[in-house]
Coordinates of C-alpha atoms and ligand atoms in Angstrom, one line a residue:
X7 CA -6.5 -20.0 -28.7
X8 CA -7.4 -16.7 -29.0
X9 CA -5.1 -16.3 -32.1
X10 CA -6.5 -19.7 -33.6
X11 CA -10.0 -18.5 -33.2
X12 CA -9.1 -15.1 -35.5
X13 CA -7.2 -16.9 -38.1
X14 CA -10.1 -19.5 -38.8
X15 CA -12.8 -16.6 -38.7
X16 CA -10.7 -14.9 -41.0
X17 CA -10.5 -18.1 -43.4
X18 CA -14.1 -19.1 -43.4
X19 CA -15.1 -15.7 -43.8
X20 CA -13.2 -15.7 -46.6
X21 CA -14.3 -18.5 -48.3
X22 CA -18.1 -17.9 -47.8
X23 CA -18.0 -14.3 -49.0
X24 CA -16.1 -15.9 -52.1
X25 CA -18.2 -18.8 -52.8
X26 CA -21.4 -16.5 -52.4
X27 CA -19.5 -13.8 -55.0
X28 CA -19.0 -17.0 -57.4
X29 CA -22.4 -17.9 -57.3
X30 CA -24.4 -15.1 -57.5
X31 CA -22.4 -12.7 -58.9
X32 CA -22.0 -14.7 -62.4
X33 CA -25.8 -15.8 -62.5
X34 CA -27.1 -12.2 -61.6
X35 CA -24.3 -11.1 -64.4
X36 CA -25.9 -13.9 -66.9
X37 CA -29.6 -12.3 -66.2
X38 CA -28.7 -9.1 -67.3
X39 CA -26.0 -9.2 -69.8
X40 CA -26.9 -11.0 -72.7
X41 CA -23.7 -10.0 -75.0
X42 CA -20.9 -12.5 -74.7
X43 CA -17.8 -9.8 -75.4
X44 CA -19.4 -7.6 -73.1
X45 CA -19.5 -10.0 -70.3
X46 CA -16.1 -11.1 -70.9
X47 CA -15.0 -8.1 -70.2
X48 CA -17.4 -6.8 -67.3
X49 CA -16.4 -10.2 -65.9
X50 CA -12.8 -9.1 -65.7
X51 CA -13.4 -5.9 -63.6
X52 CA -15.6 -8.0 -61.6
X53 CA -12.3 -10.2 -60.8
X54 CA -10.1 -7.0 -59.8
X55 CA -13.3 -5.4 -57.5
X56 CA -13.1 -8.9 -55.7
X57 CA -9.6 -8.6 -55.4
X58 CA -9.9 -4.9 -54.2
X59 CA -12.5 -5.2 -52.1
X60 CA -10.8 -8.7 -49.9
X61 CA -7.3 -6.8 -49.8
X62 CA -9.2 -3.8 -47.8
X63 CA -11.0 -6.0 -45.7
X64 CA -8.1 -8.0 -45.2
X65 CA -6.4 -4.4 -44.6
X66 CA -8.6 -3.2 -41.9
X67 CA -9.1 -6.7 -39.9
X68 CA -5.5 -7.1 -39.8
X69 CA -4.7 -3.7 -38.7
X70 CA -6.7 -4.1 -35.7
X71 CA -5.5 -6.8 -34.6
X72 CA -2.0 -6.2 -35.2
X73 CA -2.5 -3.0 -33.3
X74 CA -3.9 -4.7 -30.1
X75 CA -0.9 -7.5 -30.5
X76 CA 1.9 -4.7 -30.6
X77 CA 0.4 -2.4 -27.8
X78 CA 0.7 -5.4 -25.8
X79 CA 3.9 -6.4 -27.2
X80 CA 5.1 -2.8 -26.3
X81 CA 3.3 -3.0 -22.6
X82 CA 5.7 -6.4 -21.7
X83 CA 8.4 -4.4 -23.0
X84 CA 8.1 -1.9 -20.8
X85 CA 7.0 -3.7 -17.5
X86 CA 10.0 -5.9 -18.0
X87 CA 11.9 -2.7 -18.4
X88 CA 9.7 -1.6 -15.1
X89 CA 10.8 -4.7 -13.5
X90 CA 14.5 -4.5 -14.2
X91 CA 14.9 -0.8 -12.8
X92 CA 12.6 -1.8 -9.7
X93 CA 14.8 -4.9 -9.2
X94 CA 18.2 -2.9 -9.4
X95 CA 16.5 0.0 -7.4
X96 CA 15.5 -2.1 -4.7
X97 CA 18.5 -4.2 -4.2
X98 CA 20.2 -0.8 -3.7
X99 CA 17.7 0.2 -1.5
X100 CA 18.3 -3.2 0.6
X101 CA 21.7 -2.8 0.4
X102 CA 22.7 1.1 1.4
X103 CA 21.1 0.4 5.1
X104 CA 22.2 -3.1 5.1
X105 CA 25.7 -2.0 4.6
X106 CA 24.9 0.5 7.5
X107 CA 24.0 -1.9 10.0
X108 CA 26.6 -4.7 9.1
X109 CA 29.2 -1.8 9.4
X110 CA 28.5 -0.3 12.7
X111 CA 27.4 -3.2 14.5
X112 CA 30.9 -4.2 13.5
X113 CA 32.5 -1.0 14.9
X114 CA 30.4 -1.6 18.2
X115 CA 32.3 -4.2 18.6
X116 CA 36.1 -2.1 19.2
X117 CA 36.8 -1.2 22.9
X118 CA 38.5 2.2 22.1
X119 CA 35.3 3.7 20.6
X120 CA 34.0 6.8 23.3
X121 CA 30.6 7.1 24.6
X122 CA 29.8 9.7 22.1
X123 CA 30.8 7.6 18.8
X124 CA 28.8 4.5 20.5
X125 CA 26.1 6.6 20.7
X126 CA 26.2 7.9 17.1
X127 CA 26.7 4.3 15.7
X128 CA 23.6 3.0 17.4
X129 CA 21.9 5.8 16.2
X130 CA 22.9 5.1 12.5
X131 CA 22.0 1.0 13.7
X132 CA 18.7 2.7 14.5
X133 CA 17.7 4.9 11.3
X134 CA 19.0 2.6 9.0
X135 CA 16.3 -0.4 10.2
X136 CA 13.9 2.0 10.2
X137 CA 14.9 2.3 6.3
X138 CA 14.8 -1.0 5.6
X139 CA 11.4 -2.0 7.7
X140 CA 9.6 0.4 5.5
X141 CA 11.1 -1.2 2.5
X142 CA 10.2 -4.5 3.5
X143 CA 6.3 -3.1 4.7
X144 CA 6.4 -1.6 1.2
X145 CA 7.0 -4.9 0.0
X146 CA 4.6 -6.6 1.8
X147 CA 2.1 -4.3 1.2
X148 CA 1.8 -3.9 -2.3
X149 CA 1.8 -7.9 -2.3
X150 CA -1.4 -7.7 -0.6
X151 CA -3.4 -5.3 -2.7
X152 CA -2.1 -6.5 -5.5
X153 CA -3.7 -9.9 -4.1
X154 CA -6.6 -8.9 -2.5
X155 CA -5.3 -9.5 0.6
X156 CA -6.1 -6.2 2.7
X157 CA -9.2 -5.7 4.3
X158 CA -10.4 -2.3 6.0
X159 CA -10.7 -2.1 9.7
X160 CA -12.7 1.0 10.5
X161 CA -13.2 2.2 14.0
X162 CA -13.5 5.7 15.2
X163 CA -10.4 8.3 14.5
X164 CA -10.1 11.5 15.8
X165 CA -8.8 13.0 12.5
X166 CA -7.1 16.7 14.0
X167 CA -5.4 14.5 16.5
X168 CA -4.0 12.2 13.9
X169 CA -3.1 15.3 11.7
X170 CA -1.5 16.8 14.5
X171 CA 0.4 13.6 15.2
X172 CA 1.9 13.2 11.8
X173 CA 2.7 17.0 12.2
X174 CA 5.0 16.7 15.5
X175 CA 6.4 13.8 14.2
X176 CA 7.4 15.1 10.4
X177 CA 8.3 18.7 11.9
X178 CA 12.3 17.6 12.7
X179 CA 12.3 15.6 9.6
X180 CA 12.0 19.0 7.3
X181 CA 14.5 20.8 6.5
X182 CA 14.8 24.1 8.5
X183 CA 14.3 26.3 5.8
X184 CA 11.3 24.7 4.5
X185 CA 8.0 26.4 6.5
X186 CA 5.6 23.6 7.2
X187 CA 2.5 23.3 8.3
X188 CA -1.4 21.8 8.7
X189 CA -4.6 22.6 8.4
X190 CA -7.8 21.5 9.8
X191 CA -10.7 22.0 8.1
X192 CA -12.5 21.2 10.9
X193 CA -13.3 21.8 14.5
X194 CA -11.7 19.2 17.0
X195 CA -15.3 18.6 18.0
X196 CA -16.3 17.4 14.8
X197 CA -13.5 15.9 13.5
X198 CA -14.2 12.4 15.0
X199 CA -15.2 10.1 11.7
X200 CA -15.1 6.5 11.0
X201 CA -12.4 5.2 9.2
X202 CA -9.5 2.7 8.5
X203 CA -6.9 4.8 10.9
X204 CA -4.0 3.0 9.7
X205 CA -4.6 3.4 6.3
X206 CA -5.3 7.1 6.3
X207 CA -1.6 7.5 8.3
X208 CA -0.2 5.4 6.3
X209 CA -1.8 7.4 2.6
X210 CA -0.7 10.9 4.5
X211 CA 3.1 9.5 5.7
X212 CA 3.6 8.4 2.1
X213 CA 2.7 11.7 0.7
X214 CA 4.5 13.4 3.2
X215 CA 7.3 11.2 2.9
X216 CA 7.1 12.4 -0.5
X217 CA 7.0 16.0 -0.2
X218 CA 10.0 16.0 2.4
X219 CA 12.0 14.1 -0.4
X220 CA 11.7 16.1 -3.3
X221 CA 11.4 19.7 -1.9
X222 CA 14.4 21.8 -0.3
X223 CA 12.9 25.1 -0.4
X224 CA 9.8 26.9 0.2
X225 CA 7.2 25.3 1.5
X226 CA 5.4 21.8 2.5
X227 CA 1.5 22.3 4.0
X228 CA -1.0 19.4 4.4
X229 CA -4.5 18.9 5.9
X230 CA -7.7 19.1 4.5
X231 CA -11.2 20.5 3.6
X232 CA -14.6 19.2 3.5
X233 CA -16.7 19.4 0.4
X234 CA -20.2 17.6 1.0
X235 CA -19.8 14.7 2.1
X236 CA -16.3 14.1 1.4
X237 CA -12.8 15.1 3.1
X238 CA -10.5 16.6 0.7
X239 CA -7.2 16.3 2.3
X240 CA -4.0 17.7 0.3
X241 CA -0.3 17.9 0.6
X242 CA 1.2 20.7 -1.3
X243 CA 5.0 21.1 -1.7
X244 CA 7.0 23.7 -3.1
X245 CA 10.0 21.0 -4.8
X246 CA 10.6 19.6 -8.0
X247 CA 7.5 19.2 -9.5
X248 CA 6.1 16.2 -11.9
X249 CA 5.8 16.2 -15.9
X250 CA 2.3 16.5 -16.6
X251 CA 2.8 13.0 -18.8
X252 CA 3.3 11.2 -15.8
X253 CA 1.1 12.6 -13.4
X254 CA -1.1 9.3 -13.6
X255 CA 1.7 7.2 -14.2
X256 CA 3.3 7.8 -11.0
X257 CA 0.2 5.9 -9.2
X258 CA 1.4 2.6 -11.4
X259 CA 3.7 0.1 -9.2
X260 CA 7.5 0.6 -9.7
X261 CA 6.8 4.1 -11.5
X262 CA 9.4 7.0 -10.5
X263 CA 9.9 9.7 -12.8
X264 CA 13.0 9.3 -15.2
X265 CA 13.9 6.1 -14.1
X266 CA 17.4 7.0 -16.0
X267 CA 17.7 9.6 -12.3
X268 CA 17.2 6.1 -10.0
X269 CA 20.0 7.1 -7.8
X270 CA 19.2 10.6 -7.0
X271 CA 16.3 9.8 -5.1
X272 CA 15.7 7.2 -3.0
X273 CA 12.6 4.9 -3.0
X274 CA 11.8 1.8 -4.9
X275 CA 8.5 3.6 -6.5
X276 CA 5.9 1.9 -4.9
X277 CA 4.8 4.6 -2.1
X278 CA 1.7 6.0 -4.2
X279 CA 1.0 2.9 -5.9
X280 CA 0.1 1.8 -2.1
X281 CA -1.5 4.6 -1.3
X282 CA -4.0 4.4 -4.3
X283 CA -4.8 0.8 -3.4
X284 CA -5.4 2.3 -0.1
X285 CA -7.8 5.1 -1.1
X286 CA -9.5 2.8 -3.6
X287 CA -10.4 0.1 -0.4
X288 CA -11.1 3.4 1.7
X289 CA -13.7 4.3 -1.5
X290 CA -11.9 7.3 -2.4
X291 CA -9.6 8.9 -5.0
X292 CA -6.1 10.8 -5.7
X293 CA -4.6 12.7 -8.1
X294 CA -1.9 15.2 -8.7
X295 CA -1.5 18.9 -10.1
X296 CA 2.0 19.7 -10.5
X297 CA 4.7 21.7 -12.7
X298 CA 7.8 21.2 -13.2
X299 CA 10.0 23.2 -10.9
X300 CA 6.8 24.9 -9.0
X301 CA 6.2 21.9 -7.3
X302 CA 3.5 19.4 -6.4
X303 CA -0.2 19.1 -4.8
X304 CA -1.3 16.0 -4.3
X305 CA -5.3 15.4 -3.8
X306 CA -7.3 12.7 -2.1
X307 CA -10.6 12.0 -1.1
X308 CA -12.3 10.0 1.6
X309 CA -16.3 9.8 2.8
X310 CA -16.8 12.0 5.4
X311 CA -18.6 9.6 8.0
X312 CA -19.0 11.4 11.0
X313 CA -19.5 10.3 14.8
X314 CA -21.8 11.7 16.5
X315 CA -21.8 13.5 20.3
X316 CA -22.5 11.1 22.4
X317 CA -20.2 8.4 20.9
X318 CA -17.3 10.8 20.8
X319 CA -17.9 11.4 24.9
X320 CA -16.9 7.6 25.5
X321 CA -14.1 7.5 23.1
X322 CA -12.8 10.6 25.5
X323 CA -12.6 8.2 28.3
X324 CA -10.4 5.2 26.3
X325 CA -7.9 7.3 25.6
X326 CA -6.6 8.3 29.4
X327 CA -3.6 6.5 29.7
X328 CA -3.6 4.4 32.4
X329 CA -0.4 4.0 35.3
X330 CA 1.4 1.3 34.5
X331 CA 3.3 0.7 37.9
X332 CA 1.4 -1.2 39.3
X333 CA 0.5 -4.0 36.8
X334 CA 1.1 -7.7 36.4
X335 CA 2.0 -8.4 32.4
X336 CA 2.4 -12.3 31.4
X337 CA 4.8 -12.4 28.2
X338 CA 4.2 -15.6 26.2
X339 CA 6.9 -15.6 23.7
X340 CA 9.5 -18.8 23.1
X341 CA 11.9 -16.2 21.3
X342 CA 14.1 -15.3 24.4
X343 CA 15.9 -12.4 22.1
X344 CA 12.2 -10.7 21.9
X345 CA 11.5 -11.7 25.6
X346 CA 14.3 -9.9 26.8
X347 CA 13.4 -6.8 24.6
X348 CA 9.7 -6.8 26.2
X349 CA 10.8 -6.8 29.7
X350 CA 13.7 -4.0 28.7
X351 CA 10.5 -1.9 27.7
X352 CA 8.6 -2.2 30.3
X353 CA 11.6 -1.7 32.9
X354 CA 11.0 2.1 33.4
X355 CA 7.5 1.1 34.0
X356 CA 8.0 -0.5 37.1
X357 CA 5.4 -3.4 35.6
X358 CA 6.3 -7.0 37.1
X359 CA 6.7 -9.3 34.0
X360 CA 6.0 -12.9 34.2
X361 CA 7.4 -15.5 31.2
X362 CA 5.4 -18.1 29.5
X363 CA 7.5 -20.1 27.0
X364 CA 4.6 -21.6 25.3
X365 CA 0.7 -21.3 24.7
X366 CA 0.1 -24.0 27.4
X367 CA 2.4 -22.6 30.2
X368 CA 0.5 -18.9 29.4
X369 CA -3.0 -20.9 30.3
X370 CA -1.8 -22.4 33.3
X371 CA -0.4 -19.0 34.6
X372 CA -3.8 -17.4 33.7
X373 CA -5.7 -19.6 35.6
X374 CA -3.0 -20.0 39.1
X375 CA -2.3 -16.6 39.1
X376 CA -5.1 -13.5 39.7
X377 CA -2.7 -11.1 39.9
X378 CA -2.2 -11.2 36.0
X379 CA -3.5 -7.8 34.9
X380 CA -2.6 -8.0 31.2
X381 CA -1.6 -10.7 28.5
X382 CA 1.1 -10.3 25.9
X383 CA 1.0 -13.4 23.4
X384 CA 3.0 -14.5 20.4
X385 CA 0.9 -15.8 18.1
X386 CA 3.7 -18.6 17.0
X387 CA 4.8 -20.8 19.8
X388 CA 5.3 -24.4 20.2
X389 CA 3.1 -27.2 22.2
X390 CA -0.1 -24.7 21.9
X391 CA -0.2 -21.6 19.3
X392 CA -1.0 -18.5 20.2
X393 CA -5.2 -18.7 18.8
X394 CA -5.8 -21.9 21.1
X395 CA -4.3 -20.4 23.9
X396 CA -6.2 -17.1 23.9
X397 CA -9.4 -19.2 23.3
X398 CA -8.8 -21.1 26.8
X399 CA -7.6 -18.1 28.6
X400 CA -10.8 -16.1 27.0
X401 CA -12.7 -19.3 29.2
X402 CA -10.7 -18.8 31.9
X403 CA -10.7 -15.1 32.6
X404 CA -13.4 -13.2 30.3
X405 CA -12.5 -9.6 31.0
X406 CA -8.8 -10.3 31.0
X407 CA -6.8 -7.7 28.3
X408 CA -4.9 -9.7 25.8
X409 CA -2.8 -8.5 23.2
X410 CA -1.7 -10.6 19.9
X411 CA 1.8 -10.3 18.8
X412 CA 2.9 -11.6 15.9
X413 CA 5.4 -11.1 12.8
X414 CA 2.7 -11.6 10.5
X415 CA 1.7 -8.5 9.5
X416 CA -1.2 -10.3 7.7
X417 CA -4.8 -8.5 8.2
X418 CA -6.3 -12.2 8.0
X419 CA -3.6 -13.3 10.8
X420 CA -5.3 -9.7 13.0
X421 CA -8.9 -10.9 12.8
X422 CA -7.9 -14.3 13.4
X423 CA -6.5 -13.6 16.4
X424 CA -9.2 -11.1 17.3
X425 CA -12.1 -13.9 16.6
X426 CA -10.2 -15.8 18.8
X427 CA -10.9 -13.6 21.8
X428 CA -8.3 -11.0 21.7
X429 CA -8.8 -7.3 22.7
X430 CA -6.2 -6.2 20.5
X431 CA -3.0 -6.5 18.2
X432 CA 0.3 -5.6 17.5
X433 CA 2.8 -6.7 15.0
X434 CA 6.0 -7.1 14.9
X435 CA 8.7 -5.4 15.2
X436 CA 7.4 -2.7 17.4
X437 CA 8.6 0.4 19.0
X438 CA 8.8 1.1 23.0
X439 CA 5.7 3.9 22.7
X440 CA 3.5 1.8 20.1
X441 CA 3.7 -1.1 23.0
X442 CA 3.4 1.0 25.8
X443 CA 0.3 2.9 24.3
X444 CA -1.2 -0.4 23.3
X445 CA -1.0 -1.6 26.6
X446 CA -2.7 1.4 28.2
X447 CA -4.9 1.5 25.9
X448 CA -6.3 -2.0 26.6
X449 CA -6.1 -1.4 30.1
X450 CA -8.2 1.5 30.5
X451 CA -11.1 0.3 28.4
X452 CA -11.3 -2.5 30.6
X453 CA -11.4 -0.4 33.6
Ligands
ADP777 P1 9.2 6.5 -4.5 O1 9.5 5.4 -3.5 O2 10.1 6.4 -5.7 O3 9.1 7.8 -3.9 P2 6.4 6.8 -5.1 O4 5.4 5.8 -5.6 O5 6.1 7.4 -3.7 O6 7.8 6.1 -5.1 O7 6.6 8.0 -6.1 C1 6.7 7.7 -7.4 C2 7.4 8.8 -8.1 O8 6.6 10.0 -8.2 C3 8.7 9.3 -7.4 O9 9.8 8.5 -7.7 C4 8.8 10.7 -8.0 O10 9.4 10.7 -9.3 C5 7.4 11.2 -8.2 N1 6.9 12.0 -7.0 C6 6.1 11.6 -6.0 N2 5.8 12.6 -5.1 C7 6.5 13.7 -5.6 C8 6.6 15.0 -5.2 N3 6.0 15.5 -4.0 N4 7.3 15.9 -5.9 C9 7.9 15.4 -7.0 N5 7.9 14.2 -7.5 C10 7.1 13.3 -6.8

């Protein structure tokens, strides 16, 4: 359409400019020349300026437009070449911890294998789901920015606790002979803003992720400063570095740095292309300043909304962990697999749990059975979903502590579930200590 429409502007264009030439250029010639040889010949030039003056025009219009129609020629080119590499990449990426687990699972299975083999294999079992969860999050999660799909949740964050968080749980992750360490720019007091939590971890893991990956020596520091009315945060690494041509390339999706390296490194190339959909819901920015062989500082920004004194006091109180022995937890899950894995978690707990197979059977429990301190519901189940049931149980028991579960990791699926009634969410899979702290979180605000 679009080419149609330049093609027939072109043409009738054309043909008016010629036909006004024609007309008025012979009678204003007739006016003023009155010798014949003369205008004979005059008449001649005045053919070759037309024919000058069209081929320029022609010249310049076409130029443009060829120039727009080949940088976007060139652009397909090289996303299909993008998408090749990211679909060779991340089969290889599926694959390396694929072949892990399918292996030792296998080996599990031999009788001669000692205690101390078992427990490496499980261990390898372990790391390498962990590999390919985060693939499959990355996956999922550039599907929804890319669609418009993720929505921010802010609530309040205690930012030096977070930072220190990430800290203790990056520090065995580092290489020994690489110093690392934070920074908070400000006092713990203070340090309690509003923000998408989950979204901020998941920016500074990437980063961090990052930095661990590409550095072997020197040095990896992170934290943050605060400039006005924005946090500053920053991850600095002492590794490889980045070519300043593709410092804002590498925020595109798929975008590693010489792709022709793929196998060096691992990662599919769409870590800070998340993170920049991230920071752009969250209202702030990134960037990078990095060398080549010096290393690598990356930059990002976030409004500094702060919470004041006498909020922070009641925050204080929701996070005591409350004692879990003596508690009553209904499980309603049909999966028996994930039932079994609930109850194994809470088994050092000392928690009594009860099983609901289906939305229905959880209501009925709720309403025979006071002793029910807590609610665990899967938010797919047959006879009565997981939504209608919290609704009736909501009914039955107002202050009750229910907790969505569900393999959606959808943010539409979270408020759905939380506009149904429920106090909180979790998705699946999750770890031992996320479920556990979820659980005692929910139980002390209730208190
Ligand atoms: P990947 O999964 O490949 O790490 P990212 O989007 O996180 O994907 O990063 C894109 C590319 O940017 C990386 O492949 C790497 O080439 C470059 N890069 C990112 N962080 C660093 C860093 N700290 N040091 C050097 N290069 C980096």
């Amino acid at each position: 359409m679009q080419k149609m429409k330049f093609e027939y502007k072109i043409i009738v264009g054309y043909i008016i400019i010629g036909g006004i030439w024609i007309v008025f250029s012979d009678k204003i010639l007739n006016y003023f020349i009155r010798d014949p040889d003369l205008l004979t010949q005059i008449q001649t030039y005045k053919g070759w300026f037309y024919v000058v003056v069209t081929a320029m025009l022609f010249y310049s219009l076409l130029k443009t437009h060829l120039v727009k129609i080949r940088n976007a020629e060139q652009k397909a080119i090289d996303s299909d070449k993008l998408k090749t590499a990211f679909l060779q990449n991340i089969s290889h990426e599926i694959r390396t911890p694929m072949n892990s687990i399918v292996g030792f699972s296998q080996l599990l299975r031999d009788n001669r294998i000692t205690e101390k083999e078992k427990a490496q294999y499980l261990d390898m079992i372990a790391k390498s789901s962990d590999q390919l969860l985060n693939i499959v999050n990355e996956v999922l999660d550039i599907s929804l920015i890319e669609t418009g799909n993720i929505t921010v949740n802010k609530n309040y964050v205690h930012l030096n606790d977070l930072l220190e968080d990430l800290y203790l749980s990056y520090m065995p992750l580092v290489n020994k002979d690489i110093a690392f360490s934070v920074h908070k720019g400000l006092s713990d007091q203070l340090s309690y803003i509003i923000t998408d939590v989950s979204k901020v971890r998941q920016i500074l893991s990437n980063l961090l992720n990052n930095a661990i990956k590409f550095t072997d020596k020197g040095y990896i520091r992170f934290g943050y400063t605060i400039e006005e009315d924005e946090l500053k945060f920053y991850i600095e690494d002492t590794g490889i570095g980045i070519e300043a041509d593709f410092h804002e390339k590498i925020f595109e999706l798929f975008r590693k740095v010489g792709q022709e390296n793929l196998r060096l490194y691992d990662g599919v190339g769409l870590g800070l292309a998340i993170c920049k959909g991230n920071i752009d819901l969250l209202k702030g920015r990134i960037w990078t300043e990095s060398e080549p062989g010096q290393g690598s500082r990356f930059y990002f920004t976030l409004p500094y909304e702060p919470v004041y004194e006498e909020e922070t006091s009641s925050i204080k109180k929701m996070e005591i962990t409350s004692n879990l022995n003596d508690l009553t937890v209904l499980v309603a899950e049909d999966d028996d697999i994930n039932f079994r894995y609930i109850k194994e978690i809470f088994k050092s707990t000392g928690a009594e749990i009860l099983h609901a197979v289906n939305g229905k059977e959880a209501v009925e429990m709720c309403q025979n059975n006071n002793k029910i301190n807590i609610v665990l519901i899967d938010i797919k189940m047959p006879v009565m979903n997981g939504y209608e049931a919290i609704k009736k149980i909501r009914e039955i028991r107002p202050q009750l502590p229910i907790i969505a579960q569900t393999a959606f990791a959808l943010s539409n699926e979270m408020l759905k579930a939380f506009n149904a009634g429920s106090n909180d969410y979790i998705s699946k899979p999750f770890k031992k200590d996320q479920l556990l702290a979820i659980v005692a979180k929910n139980l002390s605000v209730n208190k």
